[in-house]
mmCIF file of C-alpha atoms in Angstrom:
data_model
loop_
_atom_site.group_PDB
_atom_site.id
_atom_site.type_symbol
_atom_site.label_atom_id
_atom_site.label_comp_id
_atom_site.label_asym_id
_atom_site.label_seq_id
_atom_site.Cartn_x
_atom_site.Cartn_y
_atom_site.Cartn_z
ATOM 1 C CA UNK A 1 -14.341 -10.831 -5.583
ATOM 2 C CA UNK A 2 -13.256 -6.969 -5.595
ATOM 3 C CA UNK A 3 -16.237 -4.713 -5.941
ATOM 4 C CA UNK A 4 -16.115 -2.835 -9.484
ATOM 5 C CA UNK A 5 -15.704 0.499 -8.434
ATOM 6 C CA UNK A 6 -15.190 3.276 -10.929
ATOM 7 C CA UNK A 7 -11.471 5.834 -11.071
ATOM 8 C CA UNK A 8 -12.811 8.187 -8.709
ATOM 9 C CA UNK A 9 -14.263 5.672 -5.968
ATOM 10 C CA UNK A 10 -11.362 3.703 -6.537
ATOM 11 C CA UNK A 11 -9.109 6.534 -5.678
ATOM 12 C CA UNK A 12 -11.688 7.340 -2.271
ATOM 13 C CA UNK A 13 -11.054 4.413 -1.568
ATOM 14 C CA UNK A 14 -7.336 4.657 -1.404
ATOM 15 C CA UNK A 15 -7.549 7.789 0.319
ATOM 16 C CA UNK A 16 -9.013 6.056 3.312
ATOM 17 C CA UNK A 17 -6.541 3.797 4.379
ATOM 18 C CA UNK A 18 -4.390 4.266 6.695
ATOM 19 C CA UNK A 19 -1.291 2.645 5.073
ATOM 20 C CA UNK A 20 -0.544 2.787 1.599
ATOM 21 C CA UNK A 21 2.117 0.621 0.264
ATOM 22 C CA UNK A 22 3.412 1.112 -3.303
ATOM 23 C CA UNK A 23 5.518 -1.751 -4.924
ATOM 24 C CA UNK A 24 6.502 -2.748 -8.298
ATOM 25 C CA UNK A 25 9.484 -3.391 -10.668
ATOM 26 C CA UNK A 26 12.557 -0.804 -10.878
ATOM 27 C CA UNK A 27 11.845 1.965 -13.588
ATOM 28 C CA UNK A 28 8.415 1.928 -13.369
ATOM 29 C CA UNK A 29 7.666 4.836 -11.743
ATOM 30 C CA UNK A 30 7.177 3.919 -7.758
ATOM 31 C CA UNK A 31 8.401 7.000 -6.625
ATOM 32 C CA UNK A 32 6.261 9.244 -8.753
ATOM 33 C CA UNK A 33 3.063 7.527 -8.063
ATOM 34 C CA UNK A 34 3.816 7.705 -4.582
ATOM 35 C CA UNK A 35 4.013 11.461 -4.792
ATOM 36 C CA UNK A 36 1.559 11.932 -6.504
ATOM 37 C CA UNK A 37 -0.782 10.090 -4.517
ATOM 38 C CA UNK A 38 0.474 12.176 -1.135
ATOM 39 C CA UNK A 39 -0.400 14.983 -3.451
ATOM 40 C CA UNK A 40 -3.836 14.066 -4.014
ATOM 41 C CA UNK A 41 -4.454 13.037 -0.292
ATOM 42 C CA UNK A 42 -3.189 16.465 1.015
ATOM 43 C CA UNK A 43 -5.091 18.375 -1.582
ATOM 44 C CA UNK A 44 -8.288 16.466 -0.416
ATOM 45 C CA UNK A 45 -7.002 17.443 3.566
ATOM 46 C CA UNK A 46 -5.484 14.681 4.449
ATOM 47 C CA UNK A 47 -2.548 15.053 6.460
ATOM 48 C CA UNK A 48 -0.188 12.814 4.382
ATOM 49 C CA UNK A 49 3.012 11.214 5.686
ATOM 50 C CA UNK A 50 5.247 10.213 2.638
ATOM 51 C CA UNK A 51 7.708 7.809 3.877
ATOM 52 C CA UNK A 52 10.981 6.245 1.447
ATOM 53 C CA UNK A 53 12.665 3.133 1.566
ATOM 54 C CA UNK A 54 14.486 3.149 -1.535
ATOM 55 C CA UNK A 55 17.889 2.288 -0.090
ATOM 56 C CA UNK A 56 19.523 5.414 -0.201
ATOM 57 C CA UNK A 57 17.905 7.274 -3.996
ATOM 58 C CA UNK A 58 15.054 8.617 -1.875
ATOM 59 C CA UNK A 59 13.635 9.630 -5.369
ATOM 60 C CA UNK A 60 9.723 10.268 -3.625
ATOM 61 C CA UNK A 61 10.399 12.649 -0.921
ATOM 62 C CA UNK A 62 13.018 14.250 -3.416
ATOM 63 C CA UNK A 63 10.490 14.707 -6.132
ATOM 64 C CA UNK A 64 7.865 15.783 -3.471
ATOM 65 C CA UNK A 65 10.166 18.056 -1.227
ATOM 66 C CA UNK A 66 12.690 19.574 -4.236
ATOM 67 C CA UNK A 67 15.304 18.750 -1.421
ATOM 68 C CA UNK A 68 17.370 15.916 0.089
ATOM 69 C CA UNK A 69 15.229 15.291 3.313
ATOM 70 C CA UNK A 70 16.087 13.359 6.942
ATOM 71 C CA UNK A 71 14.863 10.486 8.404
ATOM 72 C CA UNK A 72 12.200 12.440 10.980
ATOM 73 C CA UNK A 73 8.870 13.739 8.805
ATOM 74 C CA UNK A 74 9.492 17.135 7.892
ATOM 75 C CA UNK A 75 6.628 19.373 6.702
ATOM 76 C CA UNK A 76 7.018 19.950 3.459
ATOM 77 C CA UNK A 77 3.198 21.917 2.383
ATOM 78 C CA UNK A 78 0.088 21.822 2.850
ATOM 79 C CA UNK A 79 -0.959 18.644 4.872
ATOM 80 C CA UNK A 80 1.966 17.407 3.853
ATOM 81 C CA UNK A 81 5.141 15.644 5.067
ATOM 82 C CA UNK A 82 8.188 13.464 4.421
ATOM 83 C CA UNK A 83 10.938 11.744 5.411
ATOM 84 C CA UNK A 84 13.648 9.407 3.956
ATOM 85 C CA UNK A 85 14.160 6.569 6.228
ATOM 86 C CA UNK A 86 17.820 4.941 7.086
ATOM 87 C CA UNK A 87 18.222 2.006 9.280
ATOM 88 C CA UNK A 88 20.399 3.390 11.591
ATOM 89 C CA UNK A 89 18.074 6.148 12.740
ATOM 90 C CA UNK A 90 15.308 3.824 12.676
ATOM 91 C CA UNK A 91 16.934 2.120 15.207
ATOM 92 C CA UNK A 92 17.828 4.924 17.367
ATOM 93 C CA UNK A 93 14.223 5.985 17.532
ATOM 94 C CA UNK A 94 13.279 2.846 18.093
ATOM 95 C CA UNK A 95 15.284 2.592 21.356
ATOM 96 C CA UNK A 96 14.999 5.973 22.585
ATOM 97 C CA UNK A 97 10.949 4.756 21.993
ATOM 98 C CA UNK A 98 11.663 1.904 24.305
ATOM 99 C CA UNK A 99 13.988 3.122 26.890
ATOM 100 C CA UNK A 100 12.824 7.025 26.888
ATOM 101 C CA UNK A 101 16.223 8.190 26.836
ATOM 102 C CA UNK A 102 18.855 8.764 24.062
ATOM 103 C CA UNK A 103 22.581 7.541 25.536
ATOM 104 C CA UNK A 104 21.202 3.954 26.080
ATOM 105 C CA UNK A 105 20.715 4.064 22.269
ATOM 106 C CA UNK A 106 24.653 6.118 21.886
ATOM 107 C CA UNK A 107 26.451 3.536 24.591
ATOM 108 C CA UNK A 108 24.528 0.110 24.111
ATOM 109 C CA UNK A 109 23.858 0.150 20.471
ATOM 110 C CA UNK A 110 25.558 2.719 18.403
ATOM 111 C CA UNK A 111 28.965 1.239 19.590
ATOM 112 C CA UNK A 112 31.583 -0.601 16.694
ATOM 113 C CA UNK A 113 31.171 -3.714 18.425
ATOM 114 C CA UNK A 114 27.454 -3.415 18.764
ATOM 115 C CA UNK A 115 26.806 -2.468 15.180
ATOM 116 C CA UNK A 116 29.332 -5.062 13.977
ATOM 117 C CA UNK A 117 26.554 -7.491 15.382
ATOM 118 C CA UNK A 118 23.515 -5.936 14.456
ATOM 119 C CA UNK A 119 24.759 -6.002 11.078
ATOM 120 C CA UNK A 120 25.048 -9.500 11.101
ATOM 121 C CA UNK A 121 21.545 -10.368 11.890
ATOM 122 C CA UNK A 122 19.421 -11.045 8.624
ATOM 123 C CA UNK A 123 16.541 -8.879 7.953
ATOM 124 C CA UNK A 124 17.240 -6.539 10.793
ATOM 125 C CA UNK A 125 16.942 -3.572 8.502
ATOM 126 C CA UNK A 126 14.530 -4.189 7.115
ATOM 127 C CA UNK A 127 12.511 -4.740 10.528
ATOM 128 C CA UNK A 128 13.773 -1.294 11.798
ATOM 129 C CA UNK A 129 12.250 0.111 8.764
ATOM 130 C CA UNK A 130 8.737 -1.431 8.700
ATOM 131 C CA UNK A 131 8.561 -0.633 11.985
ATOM 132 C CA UNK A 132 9.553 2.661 11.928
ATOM 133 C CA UNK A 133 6.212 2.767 9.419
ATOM 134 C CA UNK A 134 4.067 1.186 11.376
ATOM 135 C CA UNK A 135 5.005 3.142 14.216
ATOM 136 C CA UNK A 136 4.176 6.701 12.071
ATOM 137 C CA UNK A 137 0.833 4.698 11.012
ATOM 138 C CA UNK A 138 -0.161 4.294 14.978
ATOM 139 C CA UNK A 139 1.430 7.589 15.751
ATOM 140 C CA UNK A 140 -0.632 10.105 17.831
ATOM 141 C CA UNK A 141 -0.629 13.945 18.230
ATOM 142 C CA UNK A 142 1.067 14.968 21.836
ATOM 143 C CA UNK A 143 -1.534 14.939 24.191
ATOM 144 C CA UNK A 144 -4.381 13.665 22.154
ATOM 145 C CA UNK A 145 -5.825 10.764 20.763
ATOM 146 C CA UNK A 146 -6.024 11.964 17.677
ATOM 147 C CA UNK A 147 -3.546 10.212 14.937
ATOM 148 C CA UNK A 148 -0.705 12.597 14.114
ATOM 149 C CA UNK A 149 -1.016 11.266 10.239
ATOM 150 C CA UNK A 150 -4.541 10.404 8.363
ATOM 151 C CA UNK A 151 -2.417 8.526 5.233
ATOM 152 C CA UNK A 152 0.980 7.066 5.378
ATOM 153 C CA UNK A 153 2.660 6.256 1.685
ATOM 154 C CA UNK A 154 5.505 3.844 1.839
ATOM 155 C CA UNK A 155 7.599 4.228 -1.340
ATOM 156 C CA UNK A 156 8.609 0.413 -0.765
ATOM 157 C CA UNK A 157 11.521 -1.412 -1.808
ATOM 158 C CA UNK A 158 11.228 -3.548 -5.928
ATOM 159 C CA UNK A 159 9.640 -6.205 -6.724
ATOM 160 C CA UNK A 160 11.426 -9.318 -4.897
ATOM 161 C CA UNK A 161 12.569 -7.680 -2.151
ATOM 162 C CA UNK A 162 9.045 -6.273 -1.351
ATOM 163 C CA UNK A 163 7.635 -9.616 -0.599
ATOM 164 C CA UNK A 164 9.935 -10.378 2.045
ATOM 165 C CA UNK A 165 9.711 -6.666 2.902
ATOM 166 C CA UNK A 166 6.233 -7.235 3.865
ATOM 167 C CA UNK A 167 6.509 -10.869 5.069
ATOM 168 C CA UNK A 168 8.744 -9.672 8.241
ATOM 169 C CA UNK A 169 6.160 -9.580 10.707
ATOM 170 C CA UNK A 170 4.563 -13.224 9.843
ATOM 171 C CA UNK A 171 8.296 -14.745 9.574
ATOM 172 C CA UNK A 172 9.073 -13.514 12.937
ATOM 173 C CA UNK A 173 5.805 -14.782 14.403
ATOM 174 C CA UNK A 174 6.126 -18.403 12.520
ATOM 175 C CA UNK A 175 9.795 -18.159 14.203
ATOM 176 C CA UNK A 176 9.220 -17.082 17.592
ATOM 177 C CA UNK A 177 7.457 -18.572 20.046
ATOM 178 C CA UNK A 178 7.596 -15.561 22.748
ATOM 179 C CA UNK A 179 8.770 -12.513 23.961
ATOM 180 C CA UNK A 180 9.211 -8.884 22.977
ATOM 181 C CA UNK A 181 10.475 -9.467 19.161
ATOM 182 C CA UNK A 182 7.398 -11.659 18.444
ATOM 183 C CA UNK A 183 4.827 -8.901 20.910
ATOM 184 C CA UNK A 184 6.768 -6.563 17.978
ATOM 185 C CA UNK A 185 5.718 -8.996 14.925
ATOM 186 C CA UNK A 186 1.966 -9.127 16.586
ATOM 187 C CA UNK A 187 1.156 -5.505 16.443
ATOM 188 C CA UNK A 188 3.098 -4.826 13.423
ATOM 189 C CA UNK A 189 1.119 -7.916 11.751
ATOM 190 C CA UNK A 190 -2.242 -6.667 12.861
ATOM 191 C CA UNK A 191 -1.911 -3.496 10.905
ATOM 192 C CA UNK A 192 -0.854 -5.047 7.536
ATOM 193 C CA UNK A 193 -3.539 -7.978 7.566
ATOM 194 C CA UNK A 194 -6.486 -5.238 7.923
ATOM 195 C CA UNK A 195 -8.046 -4.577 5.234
ATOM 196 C CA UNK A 196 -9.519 -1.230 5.932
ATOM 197 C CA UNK A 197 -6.018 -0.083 7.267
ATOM 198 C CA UNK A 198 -3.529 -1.052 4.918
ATOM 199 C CA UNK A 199 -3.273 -2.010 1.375
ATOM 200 C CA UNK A 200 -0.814 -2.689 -1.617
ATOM 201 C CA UNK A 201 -0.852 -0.443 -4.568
ATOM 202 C CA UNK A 202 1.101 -1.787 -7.486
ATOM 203 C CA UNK A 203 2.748 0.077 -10.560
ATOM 204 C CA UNK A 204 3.236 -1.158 -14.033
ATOM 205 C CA UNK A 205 4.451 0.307 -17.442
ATOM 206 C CA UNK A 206 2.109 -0.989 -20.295
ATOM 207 C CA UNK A 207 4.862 -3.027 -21.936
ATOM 208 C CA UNK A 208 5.567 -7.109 -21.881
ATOM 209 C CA UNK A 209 8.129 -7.673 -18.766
ATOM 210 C CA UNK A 210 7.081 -4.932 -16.811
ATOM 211 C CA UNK A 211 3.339 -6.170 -16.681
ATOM 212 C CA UNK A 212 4.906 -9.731 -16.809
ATOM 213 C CA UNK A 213 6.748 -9.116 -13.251
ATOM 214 C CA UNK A 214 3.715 -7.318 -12.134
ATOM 215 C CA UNK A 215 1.032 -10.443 -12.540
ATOM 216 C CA UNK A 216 3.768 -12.030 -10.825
ATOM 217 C CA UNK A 217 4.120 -9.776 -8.106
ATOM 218 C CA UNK A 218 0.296 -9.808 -7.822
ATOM 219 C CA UNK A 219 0.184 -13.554 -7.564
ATOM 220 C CA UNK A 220 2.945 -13.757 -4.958
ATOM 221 C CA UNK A 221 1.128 -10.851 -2.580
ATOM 222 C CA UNK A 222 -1.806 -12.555 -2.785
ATOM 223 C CA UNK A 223 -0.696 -16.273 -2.012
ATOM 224 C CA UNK A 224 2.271 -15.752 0.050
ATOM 225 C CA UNK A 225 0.799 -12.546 2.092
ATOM 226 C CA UNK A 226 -1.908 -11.774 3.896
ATOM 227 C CA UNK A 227 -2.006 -7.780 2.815
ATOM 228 C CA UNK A 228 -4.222 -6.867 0.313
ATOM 229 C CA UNK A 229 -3.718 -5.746 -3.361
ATOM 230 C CA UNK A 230 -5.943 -2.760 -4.203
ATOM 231 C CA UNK A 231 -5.029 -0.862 -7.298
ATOM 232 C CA UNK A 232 -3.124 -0.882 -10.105
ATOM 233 C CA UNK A 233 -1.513 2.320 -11.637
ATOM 234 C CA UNK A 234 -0.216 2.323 -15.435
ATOM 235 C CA UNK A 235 2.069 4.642 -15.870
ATOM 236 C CA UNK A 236 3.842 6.386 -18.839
ATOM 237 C CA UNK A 237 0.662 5.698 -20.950
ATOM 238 C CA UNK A 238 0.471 7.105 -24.249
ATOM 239 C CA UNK A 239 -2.580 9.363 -24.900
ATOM 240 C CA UNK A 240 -4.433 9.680 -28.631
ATOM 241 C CA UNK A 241 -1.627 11.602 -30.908
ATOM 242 C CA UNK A 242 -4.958 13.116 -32.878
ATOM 243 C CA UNK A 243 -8.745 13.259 -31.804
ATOM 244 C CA UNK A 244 -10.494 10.874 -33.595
ATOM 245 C CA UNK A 245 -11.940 13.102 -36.216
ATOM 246 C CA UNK A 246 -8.679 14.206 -37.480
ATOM 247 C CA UNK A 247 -6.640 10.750 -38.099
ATOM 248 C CA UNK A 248 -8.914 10.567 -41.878
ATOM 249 C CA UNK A 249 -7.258 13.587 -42.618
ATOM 250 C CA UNK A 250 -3.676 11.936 -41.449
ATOM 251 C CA UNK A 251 -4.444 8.726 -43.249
ATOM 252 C CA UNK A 252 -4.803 10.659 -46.356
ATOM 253 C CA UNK A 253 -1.459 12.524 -45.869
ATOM 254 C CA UNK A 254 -0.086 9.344 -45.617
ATOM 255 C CA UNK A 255 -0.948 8.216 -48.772
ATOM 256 C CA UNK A 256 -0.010 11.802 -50.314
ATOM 257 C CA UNK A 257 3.274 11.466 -47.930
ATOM 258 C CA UNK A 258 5.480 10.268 -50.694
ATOM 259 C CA UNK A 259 4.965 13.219 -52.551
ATOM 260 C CA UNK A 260 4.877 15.808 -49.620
ATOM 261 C CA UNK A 261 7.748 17.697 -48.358
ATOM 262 C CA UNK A 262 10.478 16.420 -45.689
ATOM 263 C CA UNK A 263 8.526 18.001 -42.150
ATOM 264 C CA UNK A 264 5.078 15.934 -43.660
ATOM 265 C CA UNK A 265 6.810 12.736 -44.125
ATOM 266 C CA UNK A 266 8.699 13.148 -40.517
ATOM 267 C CA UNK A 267 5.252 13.892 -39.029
ATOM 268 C CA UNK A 268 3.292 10.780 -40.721
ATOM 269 C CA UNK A 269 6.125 8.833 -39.322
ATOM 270 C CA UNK A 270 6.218 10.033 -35.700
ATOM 271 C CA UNK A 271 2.078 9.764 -35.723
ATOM 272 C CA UNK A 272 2.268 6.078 -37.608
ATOM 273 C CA UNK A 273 5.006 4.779 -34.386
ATOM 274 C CA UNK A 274 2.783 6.978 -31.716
ATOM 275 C CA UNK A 275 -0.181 4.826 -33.270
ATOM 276 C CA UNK A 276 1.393 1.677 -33.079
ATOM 277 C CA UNK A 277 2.673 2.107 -29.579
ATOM 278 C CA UNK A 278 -0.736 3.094 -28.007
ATOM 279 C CA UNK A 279 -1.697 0.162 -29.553
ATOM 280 C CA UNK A 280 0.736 -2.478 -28.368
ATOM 281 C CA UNK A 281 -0.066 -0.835 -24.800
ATOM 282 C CA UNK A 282 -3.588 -0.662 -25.009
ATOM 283 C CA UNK A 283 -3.124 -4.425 -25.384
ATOM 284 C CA UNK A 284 -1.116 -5.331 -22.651
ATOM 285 C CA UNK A 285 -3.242 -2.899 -20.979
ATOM 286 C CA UNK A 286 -6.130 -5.272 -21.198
ATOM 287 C CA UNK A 287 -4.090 -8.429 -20.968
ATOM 288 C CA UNK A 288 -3.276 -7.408 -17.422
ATOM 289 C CA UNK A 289 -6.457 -6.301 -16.645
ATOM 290 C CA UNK A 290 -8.273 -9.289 -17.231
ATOM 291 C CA UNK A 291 -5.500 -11.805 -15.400
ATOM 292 C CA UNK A 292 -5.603 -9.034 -11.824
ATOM 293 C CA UNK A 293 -8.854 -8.299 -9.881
ATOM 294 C CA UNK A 294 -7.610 -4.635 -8.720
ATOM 295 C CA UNK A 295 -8.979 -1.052 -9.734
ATOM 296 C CA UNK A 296 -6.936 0.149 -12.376
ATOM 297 C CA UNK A 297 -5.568 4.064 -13.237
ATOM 298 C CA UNK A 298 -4.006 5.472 -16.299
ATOM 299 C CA UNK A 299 -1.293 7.602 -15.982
ATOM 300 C CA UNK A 300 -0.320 9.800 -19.204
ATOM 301 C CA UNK A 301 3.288 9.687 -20.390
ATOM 302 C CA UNK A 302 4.665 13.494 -20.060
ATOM 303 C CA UNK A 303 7.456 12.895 -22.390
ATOM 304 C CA UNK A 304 10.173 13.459 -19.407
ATOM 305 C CA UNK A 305 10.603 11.763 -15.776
ATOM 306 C CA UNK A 306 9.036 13.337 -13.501
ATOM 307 C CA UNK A 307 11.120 16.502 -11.954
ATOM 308 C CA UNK A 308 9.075 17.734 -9.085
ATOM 309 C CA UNK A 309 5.763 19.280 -7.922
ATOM 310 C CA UNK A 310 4.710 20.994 -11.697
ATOM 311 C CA UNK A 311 4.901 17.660 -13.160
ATOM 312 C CA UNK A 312 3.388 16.046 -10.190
ATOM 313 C CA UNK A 313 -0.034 18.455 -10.246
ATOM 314 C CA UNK A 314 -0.154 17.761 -13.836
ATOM 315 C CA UNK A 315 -0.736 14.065 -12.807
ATOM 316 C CA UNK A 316 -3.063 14.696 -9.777
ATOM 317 C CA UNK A 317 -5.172 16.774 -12.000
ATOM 318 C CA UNK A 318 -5.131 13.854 -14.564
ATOM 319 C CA UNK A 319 -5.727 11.167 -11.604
ATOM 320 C CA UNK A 320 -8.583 13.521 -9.984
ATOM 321 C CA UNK A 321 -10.311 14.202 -13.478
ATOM 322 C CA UNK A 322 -11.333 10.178 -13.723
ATOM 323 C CA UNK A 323 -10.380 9.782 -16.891
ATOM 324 C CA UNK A 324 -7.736 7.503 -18.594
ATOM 325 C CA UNK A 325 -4.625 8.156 -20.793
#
């Protein structure tokens, strides 16, 4: 059973892994909670690695940088850095890693007939990429045993493919008996089973099939994987159009509406469907609440997507305050 912790120790808590992996259906706003989160981190001095595997819309670093960004981390602020991963150069570094020197990687593997093959092997990619992770996660400053990165943020791949995503390193082991690849799957493994390393965060809208897929997603992490769920971020949530001590006031305009002028009746309207929406949310809200055992965060809808760092510190202020939507 997940110790009740309360907004703030929920997000210390996040802070302190080492791997953070953020998952959840398309169009709910992975990439934006992942920068935000590498926001928080770096304003807390944490050097923050922010790391996308989005298959080619690198929204996170994008949002976070303002900039299209390579696959190596480049600093970007403050305690801060990104990169935008790509198989390929995965891969390379990979090799060059291995064999110490880059024309093994330009002659043996980067070849037509060589990639031809590679291509052909199932989940390679995908491999290249978590490893590539991992590999930042374990990653040490020259000369020192000191790790290069405090908090790594994988903006991971949707909902079904994250499973198998994450699954890699415990296929490969259940598949190989020995050998480098399943040495690979060992280490790899280690990281995402520990608890205190790594852990899932997952990202919901407060609507029906959004928090439908994410119970589901929850279920299938925790029965099919051995990495552990965390946190739960609603996004997009709608705050209180009025403080409660003004809606008597609106609920007699309403009644006076008929009578008012045009503007009035436009603005009872767009309070009465702001009312009813907060309401349908604040129920699904709950619904999930009570079916996931995670620490939960509200995330206020700004009215736009998310464009880049001004939007971003409003939501770190909003996450760091404690306080809901």
């Amino acid at each position: 059973m997940l110790k009740i912790l309360s907004m703030s120790e929920g997000l210390q808590a996040l802070l302190n892994r080492k791997l953070l992996i953020v998952a959840g259906k398309g169009g709910t706003g992975r990439s934006s909670m992942s920068a935000c989160l590498a926001l928080v981190g770096a304003s807390r001095g944490k050097k923050v690695l922010l790391l996308d595997a989005r298959s080619g819309s690198y929204e996170a670093s994008r949002i976070l940088s303002g900039r299209k960004l390579g696959s190596h981390p480049e600093h970007i602020g403050k305690n801060m850095w990104a990169a935008a991963m790509m198989p390929r150069d995965a891969l390379r570094e990979y090799v060059t890693l291995k064999f110490k020197f880059d024309f093994i990687f330009r002659h043996g593997f980067d070849s037509a007939f060589a990639r031809s093959f590679l291509n052909a092997i199932p989940g390679l990619d995908d491999l290249l990429l978590l490893g590539k992770v991992l590999n930042h996660v374990r990653e040490r400053e020259p000369g020192s045993r000191r790790r290069r990165f405090d908090l790594v943020i994988l903006d991971g791949p949707a909902t079904g493919h994250g499973i198998t995503f994450i699954k890699l390193p415990e296929i490969i082991l259940d598949a190989v008996f020995k050998g480098p690849l399943k040495k690979e799957a060992a280490w790899m493994q280690a990281i995402l089973q520990d608890p205190v390393a790594t852990s899932i965060i997952l990202v919901s809208l407060a609507e029906e099939l959004p928090a439908r897929e994410t119970v589901q997603l929850y279920e299938a992490i925790r029965t099919q994987t051995r990495v552990k769920p965390l946190a739960l971020f609603f996004n997009r949530v709608l705050s209180r159009p009025l403080p409660r001590s003004l809606e008597p006031l609106f609920h007699t305009a309403e009644r006076c509406a008929s009578r008012g002028s045009r503007s009035l009746r436009h603005a009872i309207e767009a309070w009465r469907w702001t009312l009813d929406a907060r309401r349908r949310q604040r129920r699904e809200i709950n619904r999930l609440k009570s079916m996931v055992n995670l620490v939960t965060f509200e995330l206020p809808e700004l009215g736009h997507p998310v464009q880049g760092q001004d939007d971003l510190i409003i939501l770190t202020r909003h996450l760091q305050s404690g306080r809901g939507a």
